[in-house]
Coordinates of N, CA and C in Angstrom, one line a residue:
M701 N -24.7 16.3 4.6 CA -23.0 16.5 3.3 C -22.3 15.6 3.7
N702 N -21.7 14.8 2.4 CA -20.0 13.8 2.4 C -18.6 14.7 2.9
K703 N -17.2 14.4 3.5 CA -16.6 14.9 3.3 C -15.7 14.6 2.3
H704 N -15.6 15.3 1.3 CA -14.9 15.0 0.4 C -13.7 15.9 0.6
E705 N -12.2 15.7 0.0 CA -11.3 16.2 0.0 C -9.9 16.2 -1.0
E706 N -9.9 16.9 -1.7 CA -8.4 16.7 -2.2 C -7.2 16.3 -1.9
K707 N -6.4 15.6 -2.3 CA -5.0 15.4 -1.8 C -4.1 14.9 -2.5
N708 N -3.2 14.9 -2.2 CA -1.4 14.8 -2.5 C -1.5 14.0 -2.5
C709 N -0.9 12.5 -2.9 CA -0.1 11.4 -3.2 C 0.7 11.0 -2.3
P710 N 1.6 11.3 -1.3 CA 3.4 11.6 -0.5 C 3.9 10.6 -0.8
R711 N 3.4 9.8 -1.9 CA 4.5 8.3 -3.0 C 4.6 9.3 -4.1
C712 N 3.5 10.0 -5.0 CA 3.5 10.4 -6.6 C 3.7 11.2 -7.2
N713 N 2.6 12.6 -5.7 CA 2.3 13.3 -5.2 C 1.1 14.0 -6.6
T714 N 0.3 12.8 -7.2 CA -0.8 12.7 -7.5 C -2.2 13.5 -7.1
V715 N -2.9 14.6 -7.2 CA -3.8 14.9 -6.9 C -5.2 13.7 -6.8
F716 N -5.4 13.6 -5.6 CA -6.7 12.6 -6.2 C -7.7 13.1 -5.0
E717 N -9.3 13.1 -5.1 CA -10.5 13.2 -4.5 C -10.4 11.9 -3.7
C718 N -10.8 12.2 -1.6 CA -10.3 11.2 -0.4 C -12.1 11.8 -0.9
K719 N -12.4 10.5 -0.4 CA -14.1 10.4 0.1 C -14.5 9.0 1.1
V720 N -13.3 9.6 2.0 CA -12.7 9.7 4.0 C -14.7 9.8 4.1
G721 N -16.1 10.2 3.4 CA -17.6 11.0 4.4 C -18.2 10.1 3.2
S722 N -17.9 9.1 2.9 CA -19.0 8.8 1.8 C -17.8 7.0 1.3
I723 N -16.7 6.2 2.2 CA -16.1 5.7 2.0 C -16.5 4.5 0.8
L724 N -16.9 4.3 0.8 CA -17.2 3.2 -0.2 C -17.7 3.1 -1.6
L725 N -17.4 4.7 -1.7 CA -17.1 5.7 -2.9 C -15.9 6.0 -3.2
C726 N -14.9 6.2 -2.0 CA -13.3 6.1 -2.6 C -12.7 5.4 -2.8
Q727 N -11.5 5.6 -4.0 CA -10.7 5.1 -5.3 C -9.6 4.4 -3.8
C728 N -9.6 4.4 -3.0 CA -8.7 3.2 -1.8 C -9.8 1.8 -1.6
T729 N -10.7 2.3 -1.7 CA -11.7 0.7 -2.1 C -12.0 -0.1 -3.0
T730 N -10.6 0.6 -4.2 CA -10.5 -0.3 -5.3 C -9.4 -1.6 -5.2
V731 N -8.6 -1.0 -4.0 CA -7.5 -2.2 -3.8 C -7.5 -2.7 -2.3
T732 N -8.1 -4.1 -2.2 CA -7.9 -5.1 -1.5 C -6.5 -4.8 -0.4
L733 N -6.7 -4.6 0.7 CA -5.4 -5.0 1.3 C -5.7 -6.1 2.3
N734 N -4.5 -6.9 3.5 CA -4.8 -7.4 3.8 C -4.2 -7.2 5.5
E735 N -3.6 -6.7 6.5 CA -4.0 -6.1 7.7 C -2.0 -6.2 7.3
E736 N -1.8 -7.6 6.6 CA 0.1 -6.9 7.1 C 0.5 -6.2 5.6
E737 N -0.1 -6.0 4.2 CA 0.0 -5.5 3.7 C -0.5 -4.0 4.2
R738 N -1.2 -3.3 4.4 CA -1.7 -2.5 5.9 C -0.7 -1.7 6.2
T739 N -0.2 -2.9 6.8 CA 0.9 -2.2 8.3 C 2.1 -1.6 7.6
Y740 N 2.4 -2.4 6.4 CA 3.4 -2.2 5.4 C 4.0 -0.9 5.0
M741 N 2.4 -0.3 5.0 CA 1.7 1.4 4.1 C 1.8 1.6 5.4
R742 N 1.4 1.7 6.7 CA 1.8 2.4 7.6 C 2.6 3.1 8.2
E743 N 3.6 1.6 8.0 CA 5.0 1.9 8.2 C 5.5 3.0 7.5
Q744 N 5.8 3.2 6.6 CA 6.4 4.1 4.9 C 5.4 5.3 4.6
F745 N 3.9 5.1 5.0 CA 3.1 6.6 4.8 C 2.1 6.9 5.7
S746 N 2.3 7.9 6.2 CA 1.1 8.8 6.9 C 0.2 9.0 6.3
D747 N -0.2 9.3 5.5 CA -1.2 9.5 4.7 C -2.1 9.0 3.4
C748 N -2.9 9.0 3.3 CA -3.4 8.0 2.2 C -2.9 8.5 0.7
L749 N -2.7 6.6 0.0 CA -2.5 7.2 -1.3 C -3.0 6.9 -2.5
C750 N -2.8 7.1 -3.5 CA -4.1 7.2 -4.2 C -3.8 5.5 -4.9
A751 N -4.6 5.1 -5.2 CA -4.9 3.8 -5.2 C -3.8 3.6 -6.7
P752 N -3.2 4.1 -7.5 CA -1.8 2.8 -8.1 C -1.1 3.2 -7.6
C753 N -0.6 3.8 -7.0 CA 0.6 3.6 -5.7 C -0.3 2.6 -5.0
M754 N -0.7 2.5 -4.3 CA -1.6 1.5 -3.1 C -1.4 0.4 -3.6
K755 N -1.1 0.1 -5.4 CA -1.5 -1.2 -5.9 C 0.3 -1.7 -6.1
A756 N 0.9 -0.5 -6.8 CA 2.4 -0.4 -6.8 C 3.6 -0.6 -5.4
V757 N 2.8 -0.4 -4.7 CA 3.2 -0.5 -2.9 C 3.1 -1.8 -2.4
K758 N 1.5 -2.2 -2.6 CA 1.1 -3.7 -2.3 C 2.4 -5.0 -3.1
A759 N 2.5 -4.4 -4.4 CA 3.2 -5.6 -5.2 C 4.9 -5.2 -5.2
E760 N 4.9 -3.9 -4.1 CA 6.7 -3.9 -3.7 C 6.6 -5.0 -1.9
Y761 N 5.3 -4.9 -1.3 CA 5.3 -5.6 -0.7 C 5.4 -7.3 -1.1
H762 N 4.8 -7.7 -1.3 CA 5.5 -9.0 -2.0 C 6.5 -9.3 -2.5
N763 N 6.4 -8.8 -3.0 CA 7.9 -9.2 -4.1 C 9.5 -9.2 -3.2
N764 N 10.0 -7.7 -1.9 CA 10.4 -7.7 -1.1 C 9.7 -9.4 -0.1
L765 N 9.1 -9.4 0.0 CA 8.6 -11.0 0.6 C 9.6 -12.7 0.3
L766 N 9.0 -12.1 -1.6 CA 9.9 -12.8 -2.4 C 11.5 -13.3 -2.1
K767 N 11.5 -12.3 -1.9 CA 13.2 -11.2 -2.2 C 14.1 -12.8 -0.5
D768 N 13.3 -11.8 0.1 CA 13.4 -12.9 1.4 C 13.8 -13.9 1.6
K769 N 12.6 -14.7 0.8 CA 12.6 -16.2 0.9 C 13.6 -16.7 0.3
I770 N 13.3 -16.2 -1.6 CA 15.2 -16.6 -2.1 C 16.4 -16.5 -1.0
D771 N 16.8 -15.1 -0.2 CA 18.0 -15.1 0.3 C 17.8 -16.5 1.3
K772 N 16.7 -16.9 2.0 CA 16.5 -17.6 2.8 C 17.2 -18.9 2.8
L773 N 16.7 -18.8 1.5 CA 16.9 -20.5 0.8 C 18.7 -20.0 0.2
A774 N 18.9 -19.3 -0.9 CA 20.4 -19.3 -1.4 C 21.0 -19.3 0.3
G775 N 20.7 -19.1 1.5 CA 21.7 -19.2 3.1 C 22.0 -20.4 3.1
K776 N 20.8 -21.1 3.2 CA 20.6 -21.9 3.3 C 21.5 -23.5 2.7
S777 N 21.7 -23.5 0.9 CA 21.8 -23.9 0.0 C 23.6 -23.7 0.3
K778 N 23.9 -22.1 1.0 CA 25.5 -22.5 0.1 C 26.3 -22.5 2.4
G779 N 25.3 -22.9 3.1 CA 25.8 -23.7 4.4 C 25.9 -25.7 4.0
L780 N 25.4 -25.7 3.1 CA 25.3 -27.2 3.0 C 26.6 -27.5 2.4

């Protein structure tokens, strides 16, 4: 028997079904993450997120990277 569990997303509190017993059918597999994105999520949340929140946190990660790059460029141009 596959182990499925109802969880509340720690970010938005939406109830979703975690299918850890059949991970290939789990909603989280719809969001592709690289190692840096996974690390970013693990640093903020200790439990599974729903797929929409995974997508949002992934976008947040990339927005933060872009903001950091812009800030560095702006800082360099001010020093010239």
